[in-house]
Short mmCIF file of C-alpha atoms in Angstrom, two decimals:
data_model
loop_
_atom_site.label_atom_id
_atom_site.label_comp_id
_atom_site.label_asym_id
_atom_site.label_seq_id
_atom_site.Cartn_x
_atom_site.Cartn_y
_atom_site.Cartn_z
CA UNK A 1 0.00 0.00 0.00
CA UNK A 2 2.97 2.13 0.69
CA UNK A 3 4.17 1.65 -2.63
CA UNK A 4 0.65 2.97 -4.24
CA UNK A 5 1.15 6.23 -2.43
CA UNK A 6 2.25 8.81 -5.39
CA UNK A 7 5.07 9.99 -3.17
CA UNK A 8 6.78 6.82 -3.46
CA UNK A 9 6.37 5.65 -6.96
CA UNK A 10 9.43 6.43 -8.20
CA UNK A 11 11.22 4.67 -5.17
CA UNK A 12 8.81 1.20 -6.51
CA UNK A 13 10.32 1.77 -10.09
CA UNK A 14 13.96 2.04 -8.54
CA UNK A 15 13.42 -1.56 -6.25
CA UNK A 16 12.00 -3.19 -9.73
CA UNK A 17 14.53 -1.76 -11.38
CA UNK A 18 17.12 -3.21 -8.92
CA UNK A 19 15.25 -6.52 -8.62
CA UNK A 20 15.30 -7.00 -12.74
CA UNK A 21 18.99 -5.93 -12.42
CA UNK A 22 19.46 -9.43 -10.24
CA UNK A 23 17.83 -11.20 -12.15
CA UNK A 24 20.10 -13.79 -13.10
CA UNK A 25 19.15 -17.49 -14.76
CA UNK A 26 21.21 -20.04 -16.01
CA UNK A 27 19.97 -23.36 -15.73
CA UNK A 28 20.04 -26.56 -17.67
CA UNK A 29 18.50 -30.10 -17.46
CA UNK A 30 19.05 -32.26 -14.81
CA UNK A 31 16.67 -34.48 -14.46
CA UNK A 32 16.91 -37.93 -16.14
CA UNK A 33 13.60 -38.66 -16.84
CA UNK A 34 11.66 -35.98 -18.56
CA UNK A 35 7.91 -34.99 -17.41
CA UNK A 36 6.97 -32.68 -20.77
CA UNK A 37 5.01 -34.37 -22.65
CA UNK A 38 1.29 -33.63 -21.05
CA UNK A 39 2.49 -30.25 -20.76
CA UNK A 40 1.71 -28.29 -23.78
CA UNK A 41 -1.25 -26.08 -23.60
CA UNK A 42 -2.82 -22.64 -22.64
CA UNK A 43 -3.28 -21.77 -18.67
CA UNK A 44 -5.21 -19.04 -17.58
CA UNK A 45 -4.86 -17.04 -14.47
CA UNK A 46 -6.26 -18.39 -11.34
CA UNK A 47 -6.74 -15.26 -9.90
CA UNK A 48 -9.65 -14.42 -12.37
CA UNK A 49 -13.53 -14.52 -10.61
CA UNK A 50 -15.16 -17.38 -12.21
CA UNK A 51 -18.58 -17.40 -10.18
CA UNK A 52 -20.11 -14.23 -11.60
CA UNK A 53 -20.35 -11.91 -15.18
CA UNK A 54 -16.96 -10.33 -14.20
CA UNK A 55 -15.60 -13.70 -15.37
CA UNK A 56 -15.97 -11.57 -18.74
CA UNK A 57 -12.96 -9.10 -17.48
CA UNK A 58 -10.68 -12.13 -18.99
CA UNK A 59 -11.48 -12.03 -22.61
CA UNK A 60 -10.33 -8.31 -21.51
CA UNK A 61 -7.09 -8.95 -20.37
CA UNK A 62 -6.02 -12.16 -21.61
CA UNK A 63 -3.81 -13.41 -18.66
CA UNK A 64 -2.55 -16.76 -19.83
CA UNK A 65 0.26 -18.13 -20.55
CA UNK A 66 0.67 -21.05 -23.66
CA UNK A 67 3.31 -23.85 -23.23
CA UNK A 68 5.12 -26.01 -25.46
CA UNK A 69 7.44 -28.87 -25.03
CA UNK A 70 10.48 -28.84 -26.77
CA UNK A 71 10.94 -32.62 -26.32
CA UNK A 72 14.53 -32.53 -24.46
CA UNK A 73 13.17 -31.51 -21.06
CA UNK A 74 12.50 -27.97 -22.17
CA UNK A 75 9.33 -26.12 -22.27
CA UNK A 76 8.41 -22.59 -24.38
CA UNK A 77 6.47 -20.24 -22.55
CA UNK A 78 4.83 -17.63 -23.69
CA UNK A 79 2.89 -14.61 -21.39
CA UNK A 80 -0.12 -13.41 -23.22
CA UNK A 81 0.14 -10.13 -21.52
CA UNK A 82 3.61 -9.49 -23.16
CA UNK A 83 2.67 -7.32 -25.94
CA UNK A 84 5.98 -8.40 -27.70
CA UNK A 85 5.20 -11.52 -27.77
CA UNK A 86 8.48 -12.73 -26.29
CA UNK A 87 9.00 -16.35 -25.43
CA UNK A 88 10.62 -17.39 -22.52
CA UNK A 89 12.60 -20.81 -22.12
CA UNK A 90 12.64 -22.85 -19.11
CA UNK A 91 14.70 -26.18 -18.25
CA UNK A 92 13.23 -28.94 -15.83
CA UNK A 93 15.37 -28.90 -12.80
CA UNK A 94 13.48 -30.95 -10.74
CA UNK A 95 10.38 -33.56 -11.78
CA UNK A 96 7.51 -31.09 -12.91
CA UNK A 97 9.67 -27.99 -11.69
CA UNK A 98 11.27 -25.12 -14.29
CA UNK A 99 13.76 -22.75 -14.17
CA UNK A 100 14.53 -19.88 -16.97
CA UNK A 101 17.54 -20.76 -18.90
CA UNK A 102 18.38 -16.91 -19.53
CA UNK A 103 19.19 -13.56 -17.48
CA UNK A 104 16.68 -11.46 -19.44
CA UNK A 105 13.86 -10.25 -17.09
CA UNK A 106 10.21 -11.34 -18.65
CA UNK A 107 7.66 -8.28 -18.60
CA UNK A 108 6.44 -9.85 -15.07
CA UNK A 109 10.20 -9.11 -13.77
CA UNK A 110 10.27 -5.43 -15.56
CA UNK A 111 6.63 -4.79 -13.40
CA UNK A 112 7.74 -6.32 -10.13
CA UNK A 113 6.04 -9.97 -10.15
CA UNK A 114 8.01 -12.54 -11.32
CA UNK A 115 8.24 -15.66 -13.65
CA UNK A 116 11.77 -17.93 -12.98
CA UNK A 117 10.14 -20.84 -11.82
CA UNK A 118 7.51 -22.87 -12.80
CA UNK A 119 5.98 -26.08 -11.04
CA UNK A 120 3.14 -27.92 -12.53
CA UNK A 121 0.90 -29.57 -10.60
CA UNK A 122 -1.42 -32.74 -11.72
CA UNK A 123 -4.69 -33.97 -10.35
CA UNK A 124 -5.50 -37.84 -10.25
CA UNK A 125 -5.44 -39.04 -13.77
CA UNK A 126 -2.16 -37.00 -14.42
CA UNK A 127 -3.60 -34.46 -16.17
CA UNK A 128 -1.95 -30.72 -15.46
CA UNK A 129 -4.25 -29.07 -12.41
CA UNK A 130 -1.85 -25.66 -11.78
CA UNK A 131 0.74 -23.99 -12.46
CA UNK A 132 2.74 -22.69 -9.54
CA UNK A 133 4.75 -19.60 -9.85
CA UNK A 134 5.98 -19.29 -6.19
CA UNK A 135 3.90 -16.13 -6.59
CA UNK A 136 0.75 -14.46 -6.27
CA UNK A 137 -0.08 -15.57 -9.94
CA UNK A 138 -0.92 -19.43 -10.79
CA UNK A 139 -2.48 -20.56 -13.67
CA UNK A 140 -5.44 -23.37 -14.32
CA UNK A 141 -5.60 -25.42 -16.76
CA UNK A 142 -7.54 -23.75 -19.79
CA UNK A 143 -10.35 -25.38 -21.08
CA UNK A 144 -11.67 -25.36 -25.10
CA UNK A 145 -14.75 -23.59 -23.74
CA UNK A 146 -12.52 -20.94 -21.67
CA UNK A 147 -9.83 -20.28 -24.81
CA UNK A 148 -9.78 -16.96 -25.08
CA UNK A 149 -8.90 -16.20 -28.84
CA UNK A 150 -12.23 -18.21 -29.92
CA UNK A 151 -14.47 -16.87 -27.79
CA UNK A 152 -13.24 -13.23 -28.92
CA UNK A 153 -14.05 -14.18 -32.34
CA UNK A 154 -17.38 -15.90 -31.51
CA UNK A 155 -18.38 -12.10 -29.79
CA UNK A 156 -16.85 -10.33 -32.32
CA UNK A 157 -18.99 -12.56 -34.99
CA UNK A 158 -22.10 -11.86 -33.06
CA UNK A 159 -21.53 -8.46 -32.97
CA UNK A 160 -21.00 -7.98 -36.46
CA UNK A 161 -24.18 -9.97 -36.75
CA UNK A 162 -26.54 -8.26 -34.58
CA UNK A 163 -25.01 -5.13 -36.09
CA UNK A 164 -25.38 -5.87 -39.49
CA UNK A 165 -28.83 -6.76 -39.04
CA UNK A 166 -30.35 -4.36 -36.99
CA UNK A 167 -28.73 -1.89 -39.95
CA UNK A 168 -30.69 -4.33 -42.24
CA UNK A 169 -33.90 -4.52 -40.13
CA UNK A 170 -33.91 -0.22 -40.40
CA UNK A 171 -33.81 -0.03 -43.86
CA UNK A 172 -36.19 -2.90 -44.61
CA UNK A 173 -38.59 -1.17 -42.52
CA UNK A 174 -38.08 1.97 -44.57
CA UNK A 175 -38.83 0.41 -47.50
CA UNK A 176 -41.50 -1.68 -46.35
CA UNK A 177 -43.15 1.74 -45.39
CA UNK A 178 -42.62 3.28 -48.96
CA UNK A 179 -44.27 0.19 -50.43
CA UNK A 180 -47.00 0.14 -48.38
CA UNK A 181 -47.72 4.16 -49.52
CA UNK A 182 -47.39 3.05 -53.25
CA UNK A 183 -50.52 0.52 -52.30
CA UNK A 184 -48.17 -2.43 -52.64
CA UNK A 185 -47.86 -4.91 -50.30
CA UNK A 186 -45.20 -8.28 -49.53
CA UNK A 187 -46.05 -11.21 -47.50
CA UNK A 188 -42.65 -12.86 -46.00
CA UNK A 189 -42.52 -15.22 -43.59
CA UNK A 190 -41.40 -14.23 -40.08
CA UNK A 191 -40.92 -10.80 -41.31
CA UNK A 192 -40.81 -9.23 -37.40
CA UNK A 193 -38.54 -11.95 -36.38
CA UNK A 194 -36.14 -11.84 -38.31
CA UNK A 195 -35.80 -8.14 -38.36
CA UNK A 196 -36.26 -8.06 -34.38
CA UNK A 197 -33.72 -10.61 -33.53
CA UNK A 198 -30.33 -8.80 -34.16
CA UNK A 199 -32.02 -5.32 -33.03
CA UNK A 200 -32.75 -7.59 -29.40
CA UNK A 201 -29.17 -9.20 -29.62
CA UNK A 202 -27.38 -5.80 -29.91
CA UNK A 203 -29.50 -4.43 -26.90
CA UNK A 204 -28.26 -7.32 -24.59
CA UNK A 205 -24.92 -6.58 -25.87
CA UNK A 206 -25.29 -2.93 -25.08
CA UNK A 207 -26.64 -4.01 -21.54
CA UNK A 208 -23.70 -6.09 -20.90
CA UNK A 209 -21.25 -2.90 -21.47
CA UNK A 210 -23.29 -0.89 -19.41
CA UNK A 211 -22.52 -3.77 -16.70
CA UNK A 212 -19.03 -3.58 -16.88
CA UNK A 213 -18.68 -0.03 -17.36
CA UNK A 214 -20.97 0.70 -14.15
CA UNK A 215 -18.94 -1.72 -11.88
CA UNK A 216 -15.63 -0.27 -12.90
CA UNK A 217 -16.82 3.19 -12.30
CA UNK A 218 -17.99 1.79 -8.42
CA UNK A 219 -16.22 -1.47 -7.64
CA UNK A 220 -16.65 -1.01 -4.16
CA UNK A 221 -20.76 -1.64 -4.76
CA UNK A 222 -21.83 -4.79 -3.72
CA UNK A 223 -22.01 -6.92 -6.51
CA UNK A 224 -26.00 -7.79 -5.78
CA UNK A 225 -26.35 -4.24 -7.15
CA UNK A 226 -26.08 -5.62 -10.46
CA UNK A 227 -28.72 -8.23 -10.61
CA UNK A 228 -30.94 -6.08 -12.69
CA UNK A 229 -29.17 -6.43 -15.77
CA UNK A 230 -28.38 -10.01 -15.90
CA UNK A 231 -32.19 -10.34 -15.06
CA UNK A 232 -32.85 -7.41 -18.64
CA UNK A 233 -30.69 -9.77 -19.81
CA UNK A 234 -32.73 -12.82 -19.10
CA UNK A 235 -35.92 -11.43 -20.13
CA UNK A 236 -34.28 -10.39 -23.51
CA UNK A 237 -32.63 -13.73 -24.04
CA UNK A 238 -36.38 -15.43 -23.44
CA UNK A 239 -37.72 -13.10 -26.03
CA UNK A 240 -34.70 -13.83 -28.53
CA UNK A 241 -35.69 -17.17 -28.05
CA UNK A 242 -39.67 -16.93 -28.87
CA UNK A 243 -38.60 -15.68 -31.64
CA UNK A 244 -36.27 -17.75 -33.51
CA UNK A 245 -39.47 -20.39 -33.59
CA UNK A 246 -40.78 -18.90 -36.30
CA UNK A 247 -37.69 -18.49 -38.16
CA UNK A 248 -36.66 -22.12 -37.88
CA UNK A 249 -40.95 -23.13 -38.88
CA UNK A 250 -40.12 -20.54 -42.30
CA UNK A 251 -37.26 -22.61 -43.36
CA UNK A 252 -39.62 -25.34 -44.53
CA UNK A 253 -41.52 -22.13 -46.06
CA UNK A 254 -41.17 -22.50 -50.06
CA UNK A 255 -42.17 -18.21 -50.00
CA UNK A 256 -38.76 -17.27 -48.35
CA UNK A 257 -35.79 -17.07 -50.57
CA UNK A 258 -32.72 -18.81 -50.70
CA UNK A 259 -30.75 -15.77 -49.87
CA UNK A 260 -33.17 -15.32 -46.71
CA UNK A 261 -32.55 -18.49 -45.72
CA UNK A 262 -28.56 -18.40 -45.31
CA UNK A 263 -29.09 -14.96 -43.68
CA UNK A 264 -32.09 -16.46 -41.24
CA UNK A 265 -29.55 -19.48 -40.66
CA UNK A 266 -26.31 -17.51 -39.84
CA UNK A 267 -28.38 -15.19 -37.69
CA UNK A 268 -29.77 -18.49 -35.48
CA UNK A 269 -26.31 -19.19 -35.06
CA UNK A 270 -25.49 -16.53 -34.12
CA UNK A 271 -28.14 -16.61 -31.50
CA UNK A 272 -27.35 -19.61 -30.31
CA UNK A 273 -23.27 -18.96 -30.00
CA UNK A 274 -24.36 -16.01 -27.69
CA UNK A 275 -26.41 -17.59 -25.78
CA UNK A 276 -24.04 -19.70 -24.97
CA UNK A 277 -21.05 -17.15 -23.70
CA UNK A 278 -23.45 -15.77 -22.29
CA UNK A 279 -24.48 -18.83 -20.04
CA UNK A 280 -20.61 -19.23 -19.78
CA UNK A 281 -19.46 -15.83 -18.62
CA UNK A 282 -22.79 -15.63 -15.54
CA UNK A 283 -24.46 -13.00 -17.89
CA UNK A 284 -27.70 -14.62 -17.48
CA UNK A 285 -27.51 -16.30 -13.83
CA UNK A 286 -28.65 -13.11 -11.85
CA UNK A 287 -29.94 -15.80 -9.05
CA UNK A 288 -26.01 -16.38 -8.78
CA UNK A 289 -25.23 -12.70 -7.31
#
């Protein structure tokens, strides 16, 4: 806390400084038997909540850390937070336990934690459980559903999605409207639906910023005081639900076009993918908080 206090900041970056000055790394393989081979994979950081919607802060910052065995008793490592990209190498000095093989400070040294060692841990069926740092940051075992670089695509895709068509939705109205005052008129299946959909999907989305941004602005609220948007959220989600029935009944519909149809079946993906993170990351499970 001492360290926080603006008075004193410069006397934090001269200890880090000193500390990455020391930092000093040399070591090799000794063990004879090497334990690399179930080690390859992305960790995330254990210090992330995982019980409510701030579980969504992670696709934010991204702290993970992907591993790869080098097949000799030598792992890669690579911090996702390192906006270089650098890799670190590490030898196995003791069974399951790493040590950097180099003197040059990781971006965790250059901000004060630190990343020399690394033990793995592994639950019953020898699987990797944890990573140990000898820190206050450990990683877990990252799951497919967890990996961060797919599920930032699959929002990204629904955003572009719910975008797109609630930009679609407007000007079909429009023109529905013009029709309608020439005395024409156009029957298509699940008209309102489809146009509704995105336009309810981009709302949710909008509700979910408004979330975050509202508990970063007073993180010191109690964390109940956010129910009512996971429960907007819930109520929303129902109604996105209700309706995609129609949509699905108009595929067998021989009135809607082909071109519809790939639009009406990218946009129930769509649906569904979000549903989904949203299930994942406790946007919907307001009896949770």
């Amino acid at each position: 806390m001492l360290l926080c206090h603006p008075s004193l900041s410069t006397l934090r970056t001269e200890i880090v400084d000193k500390l990455s000055a020391q930092f000093s790394h040399q070591a090799t393989v000794t063990v004879p038997n090497f334990h690399t081979q179930n080690l390859s994979g992305t960790y995330y950081s254990g210090r992330m909540i995982h019980s409510n919607f701030l579980s969504s802060l992670y696709l934010v910052s991204g702290d993970s850390i992907v591993v790869k065995d080098m097949g000799n008793g030598e792992i890669e490592v690579r911090p996702s937070i390192d906006p270089n990209r650098e890799t670190l190498h590490f030898a196995e000095v003791a069974p399951l336990v790493f040590e950097r093989m180099d003197s040059n400070p990781s971006i965790l040294e250059r901000s004060g934690g630190s990343l020399a060692f690394l033990s793995f841990e592994l639950d019953e069926n020898g699987q990797v459980d944890k990573v140990r740092t000898g820190n206050i940051r450990d990683y877990l075992k990252m799951p497919l559903n967890k990996n961060i670089q797919i599920n930032q695509i699959a929002f990204v895709f629904c955003t572009l999605i719910f975008i797109t068509g609630s930009i679609a939705a407007l000007i079909s109205v429009i023109l529905l409207r013009k029709r309608k005052k020439q005395g024409t008129s156009l029957y298509i299946p699940a008209y309102i639906q489809t146009n509704l959909l995105p336009v309810i999907g981009l709302l949710i989305l909008i509700n979910m910023i408004v979330t975050i941004l509202r508990f970063m602005s007073a993180m010191s609220s109690p964390i109940g005081d956010f129910r009512i948007h996971l429960i907007i959220n819930a109520v929303l989600s129902i109604g996105m639900i209700i309706a995609t029935i129609p949509i699905l009944r108009s595929f067998r519909d021989k009135e809607v076009s082909r071109r519809r149809k790939i639009w009406n079946a990218i946009l129930v993906a769509a649906i569904c993918m979000f549903i989904l993170l949203m299930i994942q990351y406790r946007f919907l499970l307001f009896w949770t908080i």
